[in-house]
mmCIF file of C-alpha atoms in Angstrom:
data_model
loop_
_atom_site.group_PDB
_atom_site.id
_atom_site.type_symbol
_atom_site.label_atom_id
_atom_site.label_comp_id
_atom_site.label_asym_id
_atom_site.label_seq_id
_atom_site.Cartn_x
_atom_site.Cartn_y
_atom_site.Cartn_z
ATOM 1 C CA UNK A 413 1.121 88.213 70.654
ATOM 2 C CA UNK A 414 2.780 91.137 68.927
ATOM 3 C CA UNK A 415 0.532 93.698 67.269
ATOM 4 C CA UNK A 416 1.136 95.649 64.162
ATOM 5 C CA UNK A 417 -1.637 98.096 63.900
ATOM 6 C CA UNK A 418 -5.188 96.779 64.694
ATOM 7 C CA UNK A 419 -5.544 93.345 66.388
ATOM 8 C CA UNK A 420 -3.020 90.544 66.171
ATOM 9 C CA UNK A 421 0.121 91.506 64.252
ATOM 10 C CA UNK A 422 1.792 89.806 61.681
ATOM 11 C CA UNK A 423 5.078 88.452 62.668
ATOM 12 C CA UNK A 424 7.551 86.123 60.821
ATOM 13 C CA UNK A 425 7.558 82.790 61.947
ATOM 14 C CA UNK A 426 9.389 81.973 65.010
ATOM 15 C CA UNK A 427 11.399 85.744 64.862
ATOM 16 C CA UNK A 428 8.343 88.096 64.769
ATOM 17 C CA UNK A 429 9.028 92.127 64.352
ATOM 18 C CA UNK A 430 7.540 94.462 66.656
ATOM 19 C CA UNK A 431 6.089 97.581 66.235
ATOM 20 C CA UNK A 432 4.535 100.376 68.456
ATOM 21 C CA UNK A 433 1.553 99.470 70.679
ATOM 22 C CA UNK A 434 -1.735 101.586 70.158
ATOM 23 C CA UNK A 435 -3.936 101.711 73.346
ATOM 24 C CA UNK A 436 -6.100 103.447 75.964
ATOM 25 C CA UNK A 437 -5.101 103.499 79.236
ATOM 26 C CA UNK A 438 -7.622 102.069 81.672
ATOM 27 C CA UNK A 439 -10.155 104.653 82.936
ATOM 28 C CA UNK A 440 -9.386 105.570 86.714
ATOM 29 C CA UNK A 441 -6.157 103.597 86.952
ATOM 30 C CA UNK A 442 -3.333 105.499 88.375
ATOM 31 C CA UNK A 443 -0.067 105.511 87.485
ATOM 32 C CA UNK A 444 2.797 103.120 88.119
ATOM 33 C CA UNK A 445 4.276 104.469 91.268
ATOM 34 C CA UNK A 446 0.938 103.685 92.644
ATOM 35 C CA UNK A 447 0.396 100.376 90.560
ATOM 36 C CA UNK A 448 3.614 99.246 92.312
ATOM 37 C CA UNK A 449 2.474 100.157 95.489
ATOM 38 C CA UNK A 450 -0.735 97.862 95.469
ATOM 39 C CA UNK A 451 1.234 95.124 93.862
ATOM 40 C CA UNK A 452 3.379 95.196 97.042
ATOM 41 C CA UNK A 453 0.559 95.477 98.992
ATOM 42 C CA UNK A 454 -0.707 92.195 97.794
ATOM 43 C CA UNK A 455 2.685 90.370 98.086
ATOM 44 C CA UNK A 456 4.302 90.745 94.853
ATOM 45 C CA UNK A 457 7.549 92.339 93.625
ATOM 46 C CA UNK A 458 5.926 94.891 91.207
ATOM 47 C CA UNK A 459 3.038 97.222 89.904
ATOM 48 C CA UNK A 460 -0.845 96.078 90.012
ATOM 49 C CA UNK A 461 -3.118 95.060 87.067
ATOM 50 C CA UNK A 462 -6.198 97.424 88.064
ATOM 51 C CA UNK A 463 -6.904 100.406 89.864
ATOM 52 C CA UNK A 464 -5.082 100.456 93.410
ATOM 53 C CA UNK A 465 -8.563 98.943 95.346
ATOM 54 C CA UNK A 466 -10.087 97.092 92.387
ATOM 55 C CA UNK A 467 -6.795 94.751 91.798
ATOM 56 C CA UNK A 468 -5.715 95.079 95.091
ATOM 57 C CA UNK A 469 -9.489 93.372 96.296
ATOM 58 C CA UNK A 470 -9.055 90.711 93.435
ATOM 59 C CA UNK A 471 -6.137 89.454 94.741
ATOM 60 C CA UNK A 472 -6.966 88.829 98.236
ATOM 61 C CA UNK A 473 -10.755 87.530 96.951
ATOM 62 C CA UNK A 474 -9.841 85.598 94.300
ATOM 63 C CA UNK A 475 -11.190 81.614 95.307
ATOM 64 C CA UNK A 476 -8.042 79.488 94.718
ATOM 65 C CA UNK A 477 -8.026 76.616 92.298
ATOM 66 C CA UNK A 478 -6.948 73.148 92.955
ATOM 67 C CA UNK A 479 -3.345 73.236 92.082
ATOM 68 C CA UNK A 480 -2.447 70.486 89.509
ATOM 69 C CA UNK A 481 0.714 68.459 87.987
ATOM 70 C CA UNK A 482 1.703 70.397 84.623
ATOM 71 C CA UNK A 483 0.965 69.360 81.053
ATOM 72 C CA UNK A 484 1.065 69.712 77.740
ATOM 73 C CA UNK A 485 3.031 72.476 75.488
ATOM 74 C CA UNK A 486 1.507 74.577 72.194
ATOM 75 C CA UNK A 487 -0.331 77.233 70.723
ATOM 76 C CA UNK A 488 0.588 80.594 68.304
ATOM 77 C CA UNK A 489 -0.676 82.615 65.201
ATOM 78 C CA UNK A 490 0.116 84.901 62.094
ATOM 79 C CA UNK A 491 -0.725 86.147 58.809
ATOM 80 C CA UNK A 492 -0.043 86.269 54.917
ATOM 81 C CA UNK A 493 -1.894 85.364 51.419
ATOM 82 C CA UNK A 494 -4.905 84.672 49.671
ATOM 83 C CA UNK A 495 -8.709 83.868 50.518
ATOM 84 C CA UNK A 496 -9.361 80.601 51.717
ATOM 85 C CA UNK A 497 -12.450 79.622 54.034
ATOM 86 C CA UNK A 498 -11.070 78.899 57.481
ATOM 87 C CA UNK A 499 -12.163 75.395 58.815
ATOM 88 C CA UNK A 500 -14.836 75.671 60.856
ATOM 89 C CA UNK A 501 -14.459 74.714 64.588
ATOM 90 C CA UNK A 502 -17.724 73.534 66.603
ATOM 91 C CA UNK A 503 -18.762 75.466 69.216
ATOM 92 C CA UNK A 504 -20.839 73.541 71.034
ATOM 93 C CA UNK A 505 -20.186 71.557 74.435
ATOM 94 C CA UNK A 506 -19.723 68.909 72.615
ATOM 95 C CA UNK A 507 -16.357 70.118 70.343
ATOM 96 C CA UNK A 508 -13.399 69.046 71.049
ATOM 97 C CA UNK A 509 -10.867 70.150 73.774
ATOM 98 C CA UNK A 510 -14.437 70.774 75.847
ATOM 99 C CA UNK A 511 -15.246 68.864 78.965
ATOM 100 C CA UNK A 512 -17.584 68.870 81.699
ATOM 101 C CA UNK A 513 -16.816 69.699 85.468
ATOM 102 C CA UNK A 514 -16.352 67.455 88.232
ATOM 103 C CA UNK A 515 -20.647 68.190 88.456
ATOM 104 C CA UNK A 516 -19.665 70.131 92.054
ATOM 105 C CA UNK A 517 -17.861 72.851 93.120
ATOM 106 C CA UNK A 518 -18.117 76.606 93.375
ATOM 107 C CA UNK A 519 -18.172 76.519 89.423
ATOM 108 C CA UNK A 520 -20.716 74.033 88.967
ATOM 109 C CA UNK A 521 -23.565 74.800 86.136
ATOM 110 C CA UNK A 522 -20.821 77.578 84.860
ATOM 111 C CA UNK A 523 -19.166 77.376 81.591
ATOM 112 C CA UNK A 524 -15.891 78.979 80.828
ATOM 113 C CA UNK A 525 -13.937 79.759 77.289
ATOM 114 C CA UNK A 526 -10.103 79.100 77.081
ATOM 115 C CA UNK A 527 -8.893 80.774 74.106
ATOM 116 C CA UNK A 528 -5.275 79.829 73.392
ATOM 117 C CA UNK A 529 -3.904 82.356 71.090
ATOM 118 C CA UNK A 530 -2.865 81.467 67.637
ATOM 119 C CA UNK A 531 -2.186 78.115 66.650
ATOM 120 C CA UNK A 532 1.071 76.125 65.678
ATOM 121 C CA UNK A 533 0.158 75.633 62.419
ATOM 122 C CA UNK A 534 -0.557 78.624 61.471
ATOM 123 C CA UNK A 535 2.732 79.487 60.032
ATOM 124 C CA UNK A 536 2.364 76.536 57.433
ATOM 125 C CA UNK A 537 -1.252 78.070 56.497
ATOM 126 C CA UNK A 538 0.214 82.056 55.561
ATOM 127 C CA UNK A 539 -2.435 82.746 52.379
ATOM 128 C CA UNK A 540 -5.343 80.927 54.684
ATOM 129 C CA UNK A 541 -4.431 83.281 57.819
ATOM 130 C CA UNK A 542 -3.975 86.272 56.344
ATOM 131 C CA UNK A 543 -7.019 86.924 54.685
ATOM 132 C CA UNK A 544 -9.120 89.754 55.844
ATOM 133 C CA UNK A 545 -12.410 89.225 58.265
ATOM 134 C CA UNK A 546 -14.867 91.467 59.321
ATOM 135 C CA UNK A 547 -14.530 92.491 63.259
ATOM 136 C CA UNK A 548 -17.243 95.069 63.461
ATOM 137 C CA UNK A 549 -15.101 98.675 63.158
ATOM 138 C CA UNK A 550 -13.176 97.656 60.426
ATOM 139 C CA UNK A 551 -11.721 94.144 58.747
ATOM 140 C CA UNK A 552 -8.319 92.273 59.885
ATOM 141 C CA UNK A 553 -6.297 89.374 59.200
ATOM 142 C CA UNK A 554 -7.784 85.938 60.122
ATOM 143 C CA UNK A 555 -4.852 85.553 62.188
ATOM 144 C CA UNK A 556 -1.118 85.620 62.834
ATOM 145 C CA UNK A 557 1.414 83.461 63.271
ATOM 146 C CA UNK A 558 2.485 85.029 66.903
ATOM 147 C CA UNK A 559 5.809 85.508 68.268
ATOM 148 C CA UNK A 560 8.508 83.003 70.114
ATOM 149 C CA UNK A 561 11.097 83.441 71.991
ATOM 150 C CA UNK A 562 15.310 83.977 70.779
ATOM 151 C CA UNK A 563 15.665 80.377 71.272
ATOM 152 C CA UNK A 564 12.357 79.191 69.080
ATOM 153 C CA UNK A 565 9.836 78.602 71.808
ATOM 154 C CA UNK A 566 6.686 79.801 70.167
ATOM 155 C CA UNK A 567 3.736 81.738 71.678
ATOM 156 C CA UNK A 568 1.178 78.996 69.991
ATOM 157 C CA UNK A 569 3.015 75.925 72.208
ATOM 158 C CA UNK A 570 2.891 78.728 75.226
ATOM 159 C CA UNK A 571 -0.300 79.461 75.117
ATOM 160 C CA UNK A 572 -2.356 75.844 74.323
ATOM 161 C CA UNK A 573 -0.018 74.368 77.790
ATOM 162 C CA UNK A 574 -1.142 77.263 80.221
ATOM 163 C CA UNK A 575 -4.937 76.588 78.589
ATOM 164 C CA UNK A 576 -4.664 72.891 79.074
ATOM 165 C CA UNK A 577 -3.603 73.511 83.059
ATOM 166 C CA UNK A 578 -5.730 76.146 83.592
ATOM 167 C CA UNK A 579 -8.856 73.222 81.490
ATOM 168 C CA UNK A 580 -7.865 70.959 84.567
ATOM 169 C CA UNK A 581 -8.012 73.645 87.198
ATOM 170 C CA UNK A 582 -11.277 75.020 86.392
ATOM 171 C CA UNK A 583 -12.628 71.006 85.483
ATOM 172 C CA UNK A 584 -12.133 70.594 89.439
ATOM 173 C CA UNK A 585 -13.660 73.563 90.321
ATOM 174 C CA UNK A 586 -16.943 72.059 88.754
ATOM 175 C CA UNK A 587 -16.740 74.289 85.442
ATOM 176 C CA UNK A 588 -17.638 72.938 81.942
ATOM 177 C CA UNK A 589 -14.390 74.131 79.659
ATOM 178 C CA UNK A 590 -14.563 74.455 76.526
ATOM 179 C CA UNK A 591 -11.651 75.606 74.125
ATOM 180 C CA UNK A 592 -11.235 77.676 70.866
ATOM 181 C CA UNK A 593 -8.763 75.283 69.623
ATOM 182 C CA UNK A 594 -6.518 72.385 70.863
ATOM 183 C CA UNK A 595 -4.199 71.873 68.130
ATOM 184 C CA UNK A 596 -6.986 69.805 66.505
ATOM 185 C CA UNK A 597 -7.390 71.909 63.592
ATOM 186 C CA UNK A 598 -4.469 72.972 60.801
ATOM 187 C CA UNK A 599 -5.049 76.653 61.468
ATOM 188 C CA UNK A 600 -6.714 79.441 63.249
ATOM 189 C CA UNK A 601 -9.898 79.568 63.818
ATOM 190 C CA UNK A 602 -10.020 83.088 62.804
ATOM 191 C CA UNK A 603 -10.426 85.945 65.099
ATOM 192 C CA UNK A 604 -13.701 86.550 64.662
ATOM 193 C CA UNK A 605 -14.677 82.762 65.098
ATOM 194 C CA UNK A 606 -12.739 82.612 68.199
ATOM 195 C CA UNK A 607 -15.429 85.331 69.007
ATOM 196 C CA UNK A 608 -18.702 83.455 67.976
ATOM 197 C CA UNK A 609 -17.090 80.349 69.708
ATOM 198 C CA UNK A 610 -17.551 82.433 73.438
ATOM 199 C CA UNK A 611 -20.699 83.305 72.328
ATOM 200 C CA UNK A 612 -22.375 80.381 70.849
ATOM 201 C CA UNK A 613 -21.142 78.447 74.170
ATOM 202 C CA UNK A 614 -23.132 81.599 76.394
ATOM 203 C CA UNK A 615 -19.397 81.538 78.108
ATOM 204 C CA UNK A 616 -19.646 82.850 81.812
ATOM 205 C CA UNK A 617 -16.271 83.954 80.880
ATOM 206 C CA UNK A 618 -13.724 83.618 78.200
ATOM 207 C CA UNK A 619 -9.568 84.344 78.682
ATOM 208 C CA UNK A 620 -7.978 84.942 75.181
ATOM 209 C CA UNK A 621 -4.139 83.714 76.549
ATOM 210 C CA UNK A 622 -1.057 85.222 74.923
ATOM 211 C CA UNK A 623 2.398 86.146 75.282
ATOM 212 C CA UNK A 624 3.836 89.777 73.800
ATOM 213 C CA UNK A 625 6.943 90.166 71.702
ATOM 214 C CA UNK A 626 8.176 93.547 72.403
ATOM 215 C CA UNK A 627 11.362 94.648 72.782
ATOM 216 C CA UNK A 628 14.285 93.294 75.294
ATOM 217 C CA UNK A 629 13.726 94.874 78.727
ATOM 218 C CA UNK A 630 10.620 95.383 78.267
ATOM 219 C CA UNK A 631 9.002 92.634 80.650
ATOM 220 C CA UNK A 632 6.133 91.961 82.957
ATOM 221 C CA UNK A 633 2.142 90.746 82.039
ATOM 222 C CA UNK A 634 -0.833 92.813 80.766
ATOM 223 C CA UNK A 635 -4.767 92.568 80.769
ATOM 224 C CA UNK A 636 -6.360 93.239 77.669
ATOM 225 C CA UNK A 637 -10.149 94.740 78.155
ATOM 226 C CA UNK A 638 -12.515 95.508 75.454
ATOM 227 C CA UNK A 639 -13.658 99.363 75.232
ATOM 228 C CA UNK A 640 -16.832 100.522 73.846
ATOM 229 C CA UNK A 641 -17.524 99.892 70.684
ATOM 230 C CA UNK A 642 -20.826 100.097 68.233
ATOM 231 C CA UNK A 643 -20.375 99.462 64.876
ATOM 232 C CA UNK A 644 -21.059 97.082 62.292
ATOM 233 C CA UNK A 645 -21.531 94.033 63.833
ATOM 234 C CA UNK A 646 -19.561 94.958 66.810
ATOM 235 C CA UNK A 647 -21.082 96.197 70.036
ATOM 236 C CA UNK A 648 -19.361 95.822 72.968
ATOM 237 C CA UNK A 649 -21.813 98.357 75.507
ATOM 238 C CA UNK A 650 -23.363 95.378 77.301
ATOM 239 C CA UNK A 651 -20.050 93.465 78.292
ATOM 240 C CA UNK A 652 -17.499 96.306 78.592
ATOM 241 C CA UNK A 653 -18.340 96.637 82.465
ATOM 242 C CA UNK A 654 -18.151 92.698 83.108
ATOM 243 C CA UNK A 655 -14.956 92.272 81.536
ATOM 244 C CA UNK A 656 -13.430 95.101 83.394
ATOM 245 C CA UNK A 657 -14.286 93.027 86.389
ATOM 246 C CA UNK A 658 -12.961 90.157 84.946
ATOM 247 C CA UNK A 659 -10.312 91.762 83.968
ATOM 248 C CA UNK A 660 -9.418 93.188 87.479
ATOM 249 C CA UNK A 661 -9.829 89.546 89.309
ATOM 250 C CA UNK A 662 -7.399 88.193 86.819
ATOM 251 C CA UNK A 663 -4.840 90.976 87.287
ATOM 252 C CA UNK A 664 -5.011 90.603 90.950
ATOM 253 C CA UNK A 665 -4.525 87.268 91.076
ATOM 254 C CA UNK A 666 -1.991 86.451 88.088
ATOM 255 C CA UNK A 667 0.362 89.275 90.428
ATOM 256 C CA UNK A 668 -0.337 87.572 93.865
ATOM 257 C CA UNK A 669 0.313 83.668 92.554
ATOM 258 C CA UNK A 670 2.938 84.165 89.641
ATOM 259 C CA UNK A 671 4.723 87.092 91.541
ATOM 260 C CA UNK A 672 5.441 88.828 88.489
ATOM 261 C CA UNK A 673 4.683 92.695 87.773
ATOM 262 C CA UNK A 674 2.290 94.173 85.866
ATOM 263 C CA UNK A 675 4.040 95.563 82.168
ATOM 264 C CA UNK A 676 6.218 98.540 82.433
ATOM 265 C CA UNK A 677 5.950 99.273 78.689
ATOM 266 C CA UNK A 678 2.368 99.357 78.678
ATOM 267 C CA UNK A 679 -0.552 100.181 80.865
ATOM 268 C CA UNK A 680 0.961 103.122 82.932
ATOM 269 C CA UNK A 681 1.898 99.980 85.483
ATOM 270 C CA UNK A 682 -1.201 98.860 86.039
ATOM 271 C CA UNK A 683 -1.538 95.715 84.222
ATOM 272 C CA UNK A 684 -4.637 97.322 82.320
ATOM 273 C CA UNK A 685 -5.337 98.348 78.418
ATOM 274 C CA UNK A 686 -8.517 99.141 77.083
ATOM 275 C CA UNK A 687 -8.412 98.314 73.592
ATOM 276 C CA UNK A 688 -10.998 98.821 70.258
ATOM 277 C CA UNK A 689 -9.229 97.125 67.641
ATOM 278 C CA UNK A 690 -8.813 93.928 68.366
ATOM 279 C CA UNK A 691 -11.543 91.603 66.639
ATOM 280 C CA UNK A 692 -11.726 89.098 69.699
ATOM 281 C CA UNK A 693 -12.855 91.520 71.943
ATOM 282 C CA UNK A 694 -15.162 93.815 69.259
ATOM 283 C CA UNK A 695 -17.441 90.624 68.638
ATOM 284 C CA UNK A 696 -17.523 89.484 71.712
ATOM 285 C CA UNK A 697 -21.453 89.309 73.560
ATOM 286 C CA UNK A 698 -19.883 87.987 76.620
ATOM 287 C CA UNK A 699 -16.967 88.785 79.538
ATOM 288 C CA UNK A 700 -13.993 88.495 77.476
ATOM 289 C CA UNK A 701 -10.427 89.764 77.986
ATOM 290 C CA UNK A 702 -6.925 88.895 76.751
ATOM 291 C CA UNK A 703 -3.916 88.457 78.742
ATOM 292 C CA UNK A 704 -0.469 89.043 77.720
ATOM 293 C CA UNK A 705 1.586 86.910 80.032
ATOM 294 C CA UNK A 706 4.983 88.264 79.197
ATOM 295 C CA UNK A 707 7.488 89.295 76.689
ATOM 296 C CA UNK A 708 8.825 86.363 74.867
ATOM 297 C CA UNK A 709 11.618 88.822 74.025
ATOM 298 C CA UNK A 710 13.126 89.619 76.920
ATOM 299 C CA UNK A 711 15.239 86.877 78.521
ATOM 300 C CA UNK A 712 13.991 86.870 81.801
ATOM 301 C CA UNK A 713 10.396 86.875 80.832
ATOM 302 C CA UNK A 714 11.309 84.085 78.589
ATOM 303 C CA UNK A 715 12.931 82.111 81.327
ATOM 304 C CA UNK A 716 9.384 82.523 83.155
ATOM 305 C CA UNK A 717 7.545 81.867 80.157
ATOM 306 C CA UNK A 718 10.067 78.174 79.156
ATOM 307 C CA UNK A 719 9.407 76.849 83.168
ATOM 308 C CA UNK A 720 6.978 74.803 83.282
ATOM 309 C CA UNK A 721 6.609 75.417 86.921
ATOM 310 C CA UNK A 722 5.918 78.827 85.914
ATOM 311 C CA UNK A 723 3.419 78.468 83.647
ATOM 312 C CA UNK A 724 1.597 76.032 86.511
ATOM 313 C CA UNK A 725 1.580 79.271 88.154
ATOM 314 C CA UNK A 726 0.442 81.350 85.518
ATOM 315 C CA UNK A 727 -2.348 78.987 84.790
ATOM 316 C CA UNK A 728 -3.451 79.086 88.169
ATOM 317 C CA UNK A 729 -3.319 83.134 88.855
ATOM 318 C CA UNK A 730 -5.516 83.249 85.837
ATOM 319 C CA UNK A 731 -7.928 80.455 86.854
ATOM 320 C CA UNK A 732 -8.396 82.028 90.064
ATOM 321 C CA UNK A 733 -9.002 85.512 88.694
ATOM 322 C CA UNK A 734 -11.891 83.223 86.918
ATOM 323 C CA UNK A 735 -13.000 81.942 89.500
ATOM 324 C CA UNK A 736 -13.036 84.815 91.874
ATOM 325 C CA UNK A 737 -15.139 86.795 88.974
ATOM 326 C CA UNK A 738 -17.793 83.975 88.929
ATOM 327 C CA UNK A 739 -18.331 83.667 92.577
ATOM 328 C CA UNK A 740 -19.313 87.609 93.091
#
């Protein structure tokens, strides 16, 4: 996901531009020489998404998932046009690209949100997607296109394969899954439906997954957490604290399975940003956070983010961060 001011940002198709990231750091995080330091600690090669004990703790808690065979490919976003009423998606357990547990396991009775950021269509829908909605503090665009890599592989087909492993994963941990989208609609849904999807469903958790598309050398993942917000219809107070926990398992255990380092463009090396402008989070009434799995720019984040072994991994840090957060 690349950002251009509040929330998603709107990138050309395929080849988005980038512009500076606005954030606040994590509260109590230190800095990266210290971030790397825990990620070491927990068997990585680079800094830790959390404060030195809170990521440091998810990591070695974190309940493993049952590893599965990889999957499917697909998912990515961005604006542009007029406004057009976004087809709704049903969020019910019943919609599709939801599914029911294995009925045991740790996760049993728990129901999780997959949102897979953007949407491959979404380029072919520009007026539909870029028309504004209302996410509590001000309004945005619907959605973006998202970003891609030099050689065309988009954030949309990234991010619907990781959410279709990680679906399996947390299926056989006993988890009902449900997703925002599964490439079964032409566009979006819009941000602020992706929202009301988590919270219709009375999600345990949701994971918004993304990939960044900053600038070459910049490289490494980043956790996404909401910060407190009242206004409008956005009001964050109640789930700011669980998706800081949330946020922290997933960290901890994306770093220990995937091996990969926490940003060092963003997040002081910790692997954390607290955010207010992003209409996912600001409507959200239940643990939500985004993660931003790499750069898509950089060539040897994109090599990570093209292997499909990889993204087994990635798929499974994250599911276990889930999982880990649900069993506490």
């Amino acid at each position: 996901m690349s950002y251009v001011g509040p929330d998603f940002e709107p990138s050309e198709p395929r080849r988005p531009r980038r512009r500076p990231l606005t954030i606040a750091l994590a509260a109590l995080v230190p800095g990266a020489l210290l971030g790397w330091l825990v990620y070491e600690a927990v068997g990585g090669g680079g800094d830790s998404g959390g404060s030195a004990g809170a990521v440091g703790t998810a990591a070695s808690a974190s309940a493993p998932a049952s590893p599965t065979t990889p999957r499917s490919a697909g998912d990515d976003d961005k604006p542009g046009g007029s406004p057009k009423p976004t087809p709704a998606a049903t969020p019910s357990k019943s919609a599709p690209g939801s599914g029911s547990g294995s009925g045991s396991g740790p996760l049993k009775g728990k129901v999780v949100v997959i949102d897979p950021g953007h949407n491959p269509g979404n380029f072919r829908h520009a007026a539909e997607i870029s028309r504004k909605v209302n996410i509590g503090t001000n309004s945005k665009e619907c959605d973006t296109t998202g970003t891609a890599t030099n050689s065309g592989y988009e954030e949309a087909r990234f991010t619907l394969d990781v959410a279709h492993r990680m679906r399996t994963l947390l299926q056989e941990q006993g988890a009902t899954v449900e997703l925002t989208q599964d490439g079964d609609r032409p566009y979006g849904p819009c941000v602020d439906e992706r929202a009301l999807i988590g919270n219709r469903a009375h999600a345990d958790a949701v994971v918004s997954i993304h990939a960044d598309g900053s600038a070459a050398g910049n490289r490494g993942f980043h956790v996404i957490l909401p910060g407190p917000v009242h206004a409008g219809a956005a009001d964050t107070r109640a789930v700011v604290a669980p998706s800081r926990a949330l946020g922290e398992r997933v960290a901890g255990a994306f770093v220990r399975v995937t091996g990969s380092a926490p940003s060092n463009y963003i997040g002081g090396g910790t692997g954390l940003v607290t955010r207010t402008d992003l209409g996912g989070l600001n409507l959200s009434t239940v643990p939500k956070v985004f993660i931003e799995c790499g750069n898509m720019r950089d060539s040897k984040d994109a090599a990570l983010l093209t292997s499909g072994t990889w993204r087994q991994k990635a798929a499974q840090g994250i599911s276990e961060g889930i999982v880990g957060f649900l069993r506490e």
